[in-house]
Amino acid sequence: MRILGIETSCDETAAAIVEDGQRLLSSVVASSMDLHVKYGGIVPEVAARAQIEAIIPVIDQAISRSKLDWPSLDGIAVTYGAGLGGSLLVGVLAARTLAIVKNKALYAVNHVEGHVYANFITESAASKSYNLPAKQPRFLMLALIVSGGHTQLVLFKNHFKYELLGQTHDDAIGEAFDKVAKVIGLPYPGGPSIAKAAVAGNPNFLSLPKAKLQAKYDFSFSGLKTAVLREVQSLCGKSYDFPSFKLAELLNEAQRADIAASFQRVAVEMVVDKTFTAYQQFNPKSVVIAGGVAANLELRQQLSARLPLPIEYTDPKLCTDNGAMVAALGCFKAMQKQSVANSYSLDIAPNLSM
Ligand code: KG4
Ligand code: ZN
């Protein structure tokens, strides 16, 4: 079973081919991030325009690098939500058109569920540069999903049979990384910048609060983000009415590193604490992490230290948005005879949830 996966939910234009839900045959990711950095966040109109320019060359490259041709592909999987409307439209319309013209089955993929399926890729014929898990996860599988738009704990009883245990009430963890980076003057996207700055910092420099919520598996990051802002104001000797965008220039490099390390430690502890509680309650056979923040080394280290089972992580390149995760999930949809999407009418679902 060979599926072409197409992902265009945000600023990445990505296409990949995966065989049997586990073998990566090619993966191409183009990003319009450079165009957004100067704005300190993704500009949806700019992202959508970049998608239009990149989509055909990216799909062409994914096919040529796999050394396959169209007749040897069994279907096309595409992200139809959640994401930015304009960006999603480009991928969905490209996938629908190709499915009709090439006479292929079309599978509609939920972006967040797709992130989880990156963990099922265990082999790469595409390139030796992927550091992949030795085995596919087993069910019962606990998934911690940590991205720029989502923070969720999901319990998978099997493929397509899952229960949402909890999610964030406000910011996603990746969003909190991005916002804290902005306050302390580190470049967008904040996740990788904070992780880099934190290496030289003291993770116990600040004592920051962890949100306490009624629901056992829910998250909240807005209080942590505000606590960092208050600490920065006090370090700079400024009150809450001082413009927050002017604080960063008052910090020195050592202070930035200490704040980054302290924030990262606590944000990661917050998700690791709940993952550990869920592990104790459900005793899953596998635990996986998914989404852009799953690339974070501190998260990987804290989780491995806390959980009693050995946990395998996928390559950081498969944690941030990519086509391989969409193709992998598409393979399972095809292998398990899940319903196909209508190539003439599949619509986008920008607010889709798990
Ligand atoms: O999954 P993703 O590529 O896009 C969404 O679906 O949102 O995740 C992007 C998020 C951003 O917030 C980015 O700052 C964060 O993932 N991120 C990281 C790291 N790499 C990306 N956060 C922490 N540490 C990293 N190494
Ligand atoms: Zn994503």
mmCIF file of N, CA and C and ligand atoms in Angstrom, residues 9 12 111 115 146-150 174-175 177-178 189-192 195 264 291-293 295-297 319-321, ligand 1:
data_model
loop_
_atom_site.group_PDB
_atom_site.id
_atom_site.type_symbol
_atom_site.label_atom_id
_atom_site.label_comp_id
_atom_site.label_asym_id
_atom_site.label_seq_id
_atom_site.Cartn_x
_atom_site.Cartn_y
_atom_site.Cartn_z
ATOM 1 N N SER A 9 -1.345 22.765 6.081
ATOM 2 C CA SER A 9 -2.257 23.415 7.027
ATOM 3 C C SER A 9 -1.771 24.763 7.547
ATOM 4 N N GLU A 12 4.036 25.270 6.130
ATOM 5 C CA GLU A 12 4.790 24.260 5.387
ATOM 6 C C GLU A 12 3.953 23.746 4.215
ATOM 7 N N HIS A 111 -5.151 16.748 10.863
ATOM 8 C CA HIS A 111 -3.741 17.121 11.066
ATOM 9 C C HIS A 111 -3.184 16.621 12.401
ATOM 10 N N HIS A 115 -0.139 13.899 13.154
ATOM 11 C CA HIS A 115 1.090 14.043 13.951
ATOM 12 C C HIS A 115 1.404 12.749 14.708
ATOM 13 N N VAL A 146 1.663 17.775 21.334
ATOM 14 C CA VAL A 146 2.147 19.094 21.759
ATOM 15 C C VAL A 146 2.621 19.880 20.542
ATOM 16 N N SER A 147 1.777 20.816 20.074
ATOM 17 C CA SER A 147 2.160 21.564 18.869
ATOM 18 C C SER A 147 1.888 23.049 19.084
ATOM 19 N N GLY A 148 1.938 23.805 17.983
ATOM 20 C CA GLY A 148 1.667 25.234 18.079
ATOM 21 C C GLY A 148 0.184 25.521 18.249
ATOM 22 N N GLY A 149 -0.664 24.554 17.910
ATOM 23 C CA GLY A 149 -2.105 24.776 18.004
ATOM 24 C C GLY A 149 -2.803 23.858 18.989
ATOM 25 N N HIS A 150 -2.136 22.799 19.442
ATOM 26 C CA HIS A 150 -2.798 21.795 20.283
ATOM 27 C C HIS A 150 -1.930 21.331 21.445
ATOM 28 N N GLY A 174 3.110 25.058 22.414
ATOM 29 C CA GLY A 174 3.996 25.663 21.405
ATOM 30 C C GLY A 174 3.775 27.169 21.325
ATOM 31 N N GLU A 175 2.499 27.571 21.460
ATOM 32 C CA GLU A 175 2.138 28.989 21.463
ATOM 33 C C GLU A 175 2.793 29.686 22.662
ATOM 34 N N PHE A 177 5.595 28.778 24.143
ATOM 35 C CA PHE A 177 7.020 28.934 23.783
ATOM 36 C C PHE A 177 7.186 30.159 22.883
ATOM 37 N N ASP A 178 6.311 30.280 21.879
ATOM 38 C CA ASP A 178 6.429 31.384 20.918
ATOM 39 C C ASP A 178 6.232 32.739 21.607
ATOM 40 N N PRO A 189 10.334 31.014 15.036
ATOM 41 C CA PRO A 189 9.454 30.423 16.040
ATOM 42 C C PRO A 189 10.162 30.224 17.380
ATOM 43 N N GLY A 190 9.405 30.456 18.446
ATOM 44 C CA GLY A 190 10.000 30.501 19.775
ATOM 45 C C GLY A 190 10.480 29.166 20.319
ATOM 46 N N GLY A 191 9.859 28.063 19.888
ATOM 47 C CA GLY A 191 10.229 26.751 20.445
ATOM 48 C C GLY A 191 11.708 26.447 20.273
ATOM 49 N N PRO A 192 12.186 26.408 19.024
ATOM 50 C CA PRO A 192 13.604 26.137 18.815
ATOM 51 C C PRO A 192 14.500 27.217 19.427
ATOM 52 N N ALA A 195 14.681 26.599 23.194
ATOM 53 C CA ALA A 195 15.476 25.393 23.457
ATOM 54 C C ALA A 195 16.966 25.697 23.318
ATOM 55 N N GLN A 264 11.153 26.687 30.079
ATOM 56 C CA GLN A 264 11.126 25.395 29.385
ATOM 57 C C GLN A 264 10.967 24.247 30.391
ATOM 58 N N GLY A 291 3.799 16.255 17.372
ATOM 59 C CA GLY A 291 3.658 17.698 17.172
ATOM 60 C C GLY A 291 5.004 18.389 17.299
ATOM 61 N N GLY A 292 5.065 19.631 16.878
ATOM 62 C CA GLY A 292 6.332 20.368 16.818
ATOM 63 C C GLY A 292 7.128 20.358 18.114
ATOM 64 N N VAL A 293 6.454 20.496 19.254
ATOM 65 C CA VAL A 293 7.165 20.562 20.540
ATOM 66 C C VAL A 293 7.761 19.195 20.915
ATOM 67 N N ALA A 295 9.792 17.741 19.291
ATOM 68 C CA ALA A 295 11.210 17.807 18.905
ATOM 69 C C ALA A 295 12.080 18.244 20.088
ATOM 70 N N ASN A 296 11.439 18.767 21.133
ATOM 71 C CA ASN A 296 12.178 19.376 22.251
ATOM 72 C C ASN A 296 12.928 18.333 23.095
ATOM 73 N N LEU A 297 14.220 18.583 23.262
ATOM 74 C CA LEU A 297 15.094 17.631 23.956
ATOM 75 C C LEU A 297 14.783 17.515 25.445
ATOM 76 N N CYS A 319 8.506 15.546 13.571
ATOM 77 C CA CYS A 319 7.668 16.118 14.639
ATOM 78 C C CYS A 319 6.973 17.384 14.140
ATOM 79 N N THR A 320 7.734 18.267 13.487
ATOM 80 C CA THR A 320 7.108 19.465 12.920
ATOM 81 C C THR A 320 6.326 19.037 11.663
ATOM 82 N N ASP A 321 5.544 19.967 11.118
ATOM 83 C CA ASP A 321 4.618 19.598 10.036
ATOM 84 C C ASP A 321 5.346 18.975 8.837
HETATM 85 O O1 KG4 B 1 3.340 20.803 14.788
HETATM 86 P P1 KG4 B 1 3.869 22.111 14.384
HETATM 87 O O2 KG4 B 1 4.986 22.144 13.370
HETATM 88 O O3 KG4 B 1 2.721 23.005 13.830
HETATM 89 C C1 KG4 B 1 1.446 22.971 14.410
HETATM 90 O O4 KG4 B 1 0.668 22.035 14.097
HETATM 91 O O5 KG4 B 1 1.197 23.864 15.250
HETATM 92 O O6 KG4 B 1 4.328 22.839 15.721
HETATM 93 C C2 KG4 B 1 4.876 24.139 15.700
HETATM 94 C C3 KG4 B 1 5.209 24.527 17.126
HETATM 95 C C4 KG4 B 1 5.687 25.955 17.267
HETATM 96 O O7 KG4 B 1 4.987 26.554 18.353
HETATM 97 C C5 KG4 B 1 7.167 25.825 17.572
HETATM 98 O O8 KG4 B 1 7.654 26.879 18.375
HETATM 99 C C6 KG4 B 1 7.204 24.484 18.307
HETATM 100 O O9 KG4 B 1 6.275 23.684 17.628
HETATM 101 N N1 KG4 B 1 8.534 23.836 18.277
HETATM 102 C C7 KG4 B 1 9.261 23.574 19.383
HETATM 103 C C8 KG4 B 1 10.481 22.994 18.943
HETATM 104 N N2 KG4 B 1 10.439 22.918 17.575
HETATM 105 C C9 KG4 B 1 9.225 23.433 17.190
HETATM 106 N N3 KG4 B 1 9.000 23.790 20.681
HETATM 107 C C10 KG4 B 1 9.932 23.439 21.577
HETATM 108 N N4 KG4 B 1 11.128 22.892 21.242
HETATM 109 C C11 KG4 B 1 11.444 22.660 19.947
HETATM 110 N N5 KG4 B 1 12.632 22.119 19.638
#
